[in-house]
C-alpha cells in the first residue's frame, strides 16, 4: 500500500524546519471496483466534487502524482451535470455551496463548470461494463480513444483482456481533464476540445458517453455537414478509427432519429 510522509530537516545554524520533497509516488492507472461510484444525494455529490477539486489543486501545487488513496477521492468527482442550483446566486438553500464553489475555482474554471451543467453526464459502472462486454465479444485490442472523457471512467473499467491497449483521452473541461490525468497517468490525455485534435485512422476503438444537445461544434472539417454536437462526435470518431475499427458511444435517441 502506497504511503506518503511529510519530512522535515533542520539546516545547520537555523532553527526553522525545511520541507523536503514528498516521496515519489509510482504512476499507476486507477481501477474502478465500486459499482455504486457516483451514487448518492445531490449534496453528497457536491461535497465529493469539492473534495476532489481541493485535492487536485493540492497535488498540482506539490507537483506530484496522487497516491492510490487519493485517487479514490478523485474518482468520486462526477462533474456538474444536472446540478444548476450550485451556480444560482438566487437559490438561498444553496447559498453556502454557491459561495464555496466561487471561492474554490478560478474564473475560467468556474465558467467552464457552469457551462457543463447541460452536457456533463456521468456514466455509471453498470453501463460501462455492459458496453465492454459487447466489445469483448469482438476480440478487441489496440488504441482506445475516449473523446469527452470526463475523469476517465471508461479507462478505469478497462477489462483485463484489454489491458495491453494504449489509452487516449480528450476532455474540454479543465478540472475534469486534470483529474483524469491524476487517475490515469499512463494514458495520453489532452485537455482541450475534440475539435482541436486529429489522429485519423489511428484508433481501433472510440468509446464513451458523448455530449449531446441542439448546438454545433466549430470544426472546419465538419462545419459544412451541420451536425449537432452528438452527431459531430460520431462523425469525427468514425474518421479517427481505422477501417474495421469500432465506435461505441452512449447517446440520445436523437442520433437514431437522424
Coordinates of C-alpha atoms in Angstrom, one line a residue:
X1 CA 0.0 0.0 0.0
X2 CA 1.4 3.4 -1.0
X3 CA 2.0 5.9 1.8
X4 CA 3.1 9.5 1.9
X5 CA 5.1 11.2 4.6
X6 CA 5.8 14.9 5.4
X7 CA 9.5 15.1 6.0
X8 CA 11.4 17.9 7.7
X9 CA 15.1 18.7 8.3
X10 CA 16.9 21.4 10.0
X11 CA 19.6 23.4 8.2
X12 CA 22.8 24.0 10.2
X13 CA 22.5 27.1 12.2
X14 CA 18.8 27.6 11.5
X15 CA 16.0 26.8 14.0
X16 CA 13.4 26.6 11.2
X17 CA 12.5 23.3 9.6
X18 CA 13.0 22.9 5.9
X19 CA 10.3 21.0 3.9
X20 CA 11.8 18.1 2.0
X21 CA 10.1 16.8 -1.2
X22 CA 7.4 14.2 -0.9
X23 CA 8.5 10.7 -1.6
X24 CA 7.9 9.7 -5.2
X25 CA 4.5 8.1 -6.0
X26 CA 4.6 5.5 -8.7
X27 CA 2.3 6.4 -11.6
X28 CA -0.4 3.8 -11.7
X29 CA -3.8 3.9 -13.5
X30 CA -6.8 3.8 -11.2
X31 CA -9.1 0.7 -11.2
X32 CA -12.8 1.2 -10.6
X33 CA -14.2 -1.6 -8.4
X34 CA -17.2 0.1 -6.9
X35 CA -20.5 -0.3 -8.8
X36 CA -22.0 2.4 -6.6
X37 CA -19.5 5.0 -7.7
X38 CA -21.3 8.2 -8.4
X39 CA -24.4 7.4 -6.4
X40 CA -25.7 9.5 -3.5
X41 CA -27.7 12.6 -2.9
X42 CA -27.1 15.8 -4.9
X43 CA -25.5 17.4 -1.9
X44 CA -23.2 14.4 -1.3
X45 CA -22.1 14.6 -5.0
X46 CA -21.4 18.3 -4.5
X47 CA -19.3 17.6 -1.4
X48 CA -17.4 14.9 -3.2
X49 CA -16.8 17.2 -6.1
X50 CA -15.3 19.9 -3.8
X51 CA -13.1 17.4 -2.0
X52 CA -11.8 16.2 -5.4
X53 CA -11.1 19.7 -6.6
X54 CA -9.3 20.7 -3.4
X55 CA -7.1 17.6 -3.6
X56 CA -6.4 18.2 -7.3
X57 CA -5.2 21.7 -6.6
X58 CA -3.0 20.5 -3.7
X59 CA -1.4 17.8 -5.9
X60 CA -0.7 20.3 -8.6
X61 CA 0.9 22.7 -6.1
X62 CA 3.1 19.9 -4.7
X63 CA 3.9 18.7 -8.3
X64 CA 3.3 15.1 -7.6
X65 CA 1.1 12.1 -8.6
X66 CA -1.8 11.1 -6.5
X67 CA -1.5 8.0 -4.2
X68 CA -3.9 5.2 -4.5
X69 CA -5.9 6.5 -1.5
X70 CA -6.0 10.0 -3.1
X71 CA -7.1 8.5 -6.4
X72 CA -10.2 7.1 -4.6
X73 CA -11.1 10.6 -3.6
X74 CA -10.6 12.0 -7.1
X75 CA -12.6 9.2 -8.6
X76 CA -15.7 10.4 -6.8
X77 CA -15.8 13.6 -8.9
X78 CA -19.0 13.4 -11.0
X79 CA -19.0 16.8 -12.6
X80 CA -21.8 19.3 -12.6
X81 CA -24.4 17.8 -14.9
X82 CA -27.9 18.3 -13.5
X83 CA -26.6 20.5 -10.7
X84 CA -27.6 24.0 -11.8
X85 CA -28.6 25.1 -8.3
X86 CA -24.9 25.2 -7.3
X87 CA -24.4 28.0 -9.8
X88 CA -27.5 30.0 -8.9
X89 CA -26.9 33.0 -6.7
X90 CA -30.6 33.5 -6.2
X91 CA -31.1 30.0 -4.7
X92 CA -31.0 30.7 -1.0
X93 CA -31.0 27.0 0.0
X94 CA -27.7 26.6 -1.9
X95 CA -26.1 29.8 -0.9
X96 CA -23.3 28.1 1.1
X97 CA -22.4 25.7 -1.8
X98 CA -22.5 28.6 -4.3
X99 CA -20.1 30.6 -2.2
X100 CA -17.7 27.7 -1.7
X101 CA -17.6 26.9 -5.4
X102 CA -17.0 30.6 -6.3
X103 CA -14.1 30.8 -3.9
X104 CA -12.5 27.5 -4.9
X105 CA -12.5 27.8 -8.7
X106 CA -10.6 30.3 -10.9
X107 CA -12.7 32.4 -13.1
X108 CA -12.2 30.3 -16.2
X109 CA -12.7 27.1 -14.3
X110 CA -15.9 28.4 -12.8
X111 CA -17.2 29.5 -16.3
X112 CA -16.4 26.0 -17.7
X113 CA -18.1 24.3 -14.8
X114 CA -21.2 26.4 -15.1
X115 CA -21.4 25.7 -18.8
X116 CA -21.1 22.0 -18.3
X117 CA -24.3 21.7 -16.4
X118 CA -26.3 20.9 -19.5
X119 CA -24.0 18.3 -21.1
X120 CA -21.7 16.8 -18.4
X121 CA -23.3 13.4 -18.0
X122 CA -21.9 10.9 -15.6
X123 CA -21.7 7.3 -16.8
X124 CA -22.3 4.5 -14.2
X125 CA -20.0 1.5 -13.9
X126 CA -23.0 -0.8 -14.8
X127 CA -23.4 0.9 -18.2
X128 CA -19.7 0.9 -18.9
X129 CA -19.4 -2.8 -18.1
X130 CA -22.2 -3.6 -20.5
X131 CA -20.5 -1.7 -23.3
X132 CA -17.2 -3.5 -22.7
X133 CA -18.9 -6.9 -22.7
X134 CA -20.3 -6.2 -26.1
X135 CA -16.9 -5.0 -27.4
X136 CA -15.2 -8.0 -25.8
X137 CA -17.1 -10.4 -28.0
X138 CA -15.5 -8.7 -31.0
X139 CA -12.0 -9.8 -29.8
X140 CA -10.7 -6.2 -29.5
X141 CA -7.2 -4.9 -28.6
X142 CA -5.3 -1.8 -29.7
X143 CA -5.5 2.0 -29.4
X144 CA -8.5 3.3 -27.5
X145 CA -9.9 6.9 -27.8
X146 CA -12.3 8.4 -25.3
X147 CA -13.4 11.8 -26.5
X148 CA -15.2 13.9 -23.9
X149 CA -13.7 11.5 -21.4
X150 CA -14.6 13.5 -18.2
X151 CA -12.5 11.9 -15.4
X152 CA -11.9 8.8 -17.5
X153 CA -14.4 6.2 -16.1
X154 CA -14.2 4.1 -19.2
X155 CA -10.4 3.8 -18.6
X156 CA -11.0 2.9 -15.0
X157 CA -13.1 -0.1 -16.0
X158 CA -10.9 -1.4 -18.8
X159 CA -11.3 -5.2 -18.8
X160 CA -8.2 -7.4 -18.1
X161 CA -8.2 -8.8 -21.6
X162 CA -7.8 -5.3 -23.0
X163 CA -5.1 -4.2 -20.5
X164 CA -2.5 -4.1 -23.2
X165 CA -4.3 -1.3 -25.0
X166 CA -3.0 2.2 -25.3
X167 CA -5.3 4.8 -23.9
X168 CA -6.0 8.3 -25.3
X169 CA -8.5 10.7 -23.8
X170 CA -9.7 14.2 -24.8
X171 CA -11.6 16.4 -22.4
X172 CA -12.7 20.0 -22.8
X173 CA -13.3 20.8 -19.1
X174 CA -10.1 21.7 -17.3
X175 CA -10.9 20.3 -13.9
X176 CA -12.2 17.0 -15.3
X177 CA -9.3 16.6 -17.6
X178 CA -6.7 17.3 -14.9
X179 CA -8.4 14.8 -12.6
X180 CA -8.3 12.3 -15.4
X181 CA -4.5 12.9 -15.7
X182 CA -4.1 12.1 -12.0
X183 CA -6.3 9.0 -12.2
X184 CA -4.7 7.6 -15.4
X185 CA -1.1 8.9 -15.5
X186 CA -0.2 6.2 -18.0
X187 CA -2.8 7.4 -20.5
X188 CA -2.3 10.2 -23.1
X189 CA -5.0 12.8 -22.1
X190 CA -5.4 16.1 -23.9
X191 CA -7.3 18.8 -22.0
X192 CA -8.9 20.6 -25.0
X193 CA -12.0 20.3 -27.2
X194 CA -12.3 17.3 -29.5
X195 CA -12.3 19.7 -32.5
X196 CA -8.6 20.6 -31.7
X197 CA -7.4 17.0 -32.1
X198 CA -6.9 14.9 -35.2
X199 CA -5.5 11.4 -35.5
X200 CA -7.2 10.0 -38.5
X201 CA -7.2 6.2 -39.0
X202 CA -5.2 5.8 -35.7
X203 CA -7.6 4.2 -33.2
X204 CA -9.0 0.8 -33.0
X205 CA -11.9 1.8 -30.7
X206 CA -13.6 5.0 -29.8
X207 CA -15.7 4.7 -26.7
X208 CA -17.5 6.9 -24.2
X209 CA -20.6 9.0 -23.3
X210 CA -20.5 11.9 -25.7
X211 CA -22.2 15.3 -25.0
X212 CA -25.5 15.9 -26.8
X213 CA -27.6 19.0 -27.5
X214 CA -29.1 21.1 -30.1
X215 CA -25.9 23.1 -31.0
X216 CA -22.9 22.9 -33.3
X217 CA -19.2 22.4 -32.8
X218 CA -16.9 24.7 -34.7
X219 CA -14.6 22.3 -36.6
X220 CA -13.7 23.4 -40.1
X221 CA -13.5 19.9 -41.4
X222 CA -17.2 19.2 -40.4
X223 CA -18.9 22.6 -40.3
X224 CA -20.5 22.1 -43.8
X225 CA -22.3 19.0 -42.5
X226 CA -24.3 20.9 -39.9
X227 CA -24.1 18.1 -37.3
X228 CA -25.4 18.8 -33.8
X229 CA -22.8 18.0 -31.2
X230 CA -23.7 14.4 -30.5
X231 CA -23.7 13.5 -34.2
X232 CA -20.5 15.5 -34.7
X233 CA -18.8 13.2 -32.2
X234 CA -19.9 10.2 -34.1
X235 CA -18.8 11.5 -37.5
X236 CA -15.4 12.6 -36.3
X237 CA -14.8 9.4 -34.3
X238 CA -15.6 7.4 -37.4
X239 CA -12.8 9.2 -39.2
X240 CA -10.4 8.8 -36.3
X241 CA -10.7 5.0 -36.1
X242 CA -9.0 2.7 -38.6
X243 CA -11.0 0.7 -41.2
X244 CA -12.7 -2.0 -39.3
X245 CA -12.5 -0.1 -36.0
X246 CA -15.4 0.2 -33.6
X247 CA -17.2 3.3 -32.3
X248 CA -19.3 2.6 -29.2
X249 CA -20.9 5.7 -27.7
X250 CA -23.8 6.4 -25.3
X251 CA -26.0 9.0 -26.9
X252 CA -29.6 10.2 -27.0
X253 CA -32.4 9.0 -29.3
X254 CA -31.8 12.0 -31.5
X255 CA -28.8 10.2 -33.1
X256 CA -31.0 7.3 -34.1
X257 CA -33.7 9.8 -35.3
X258 CA -31.2 11.5 -37.6

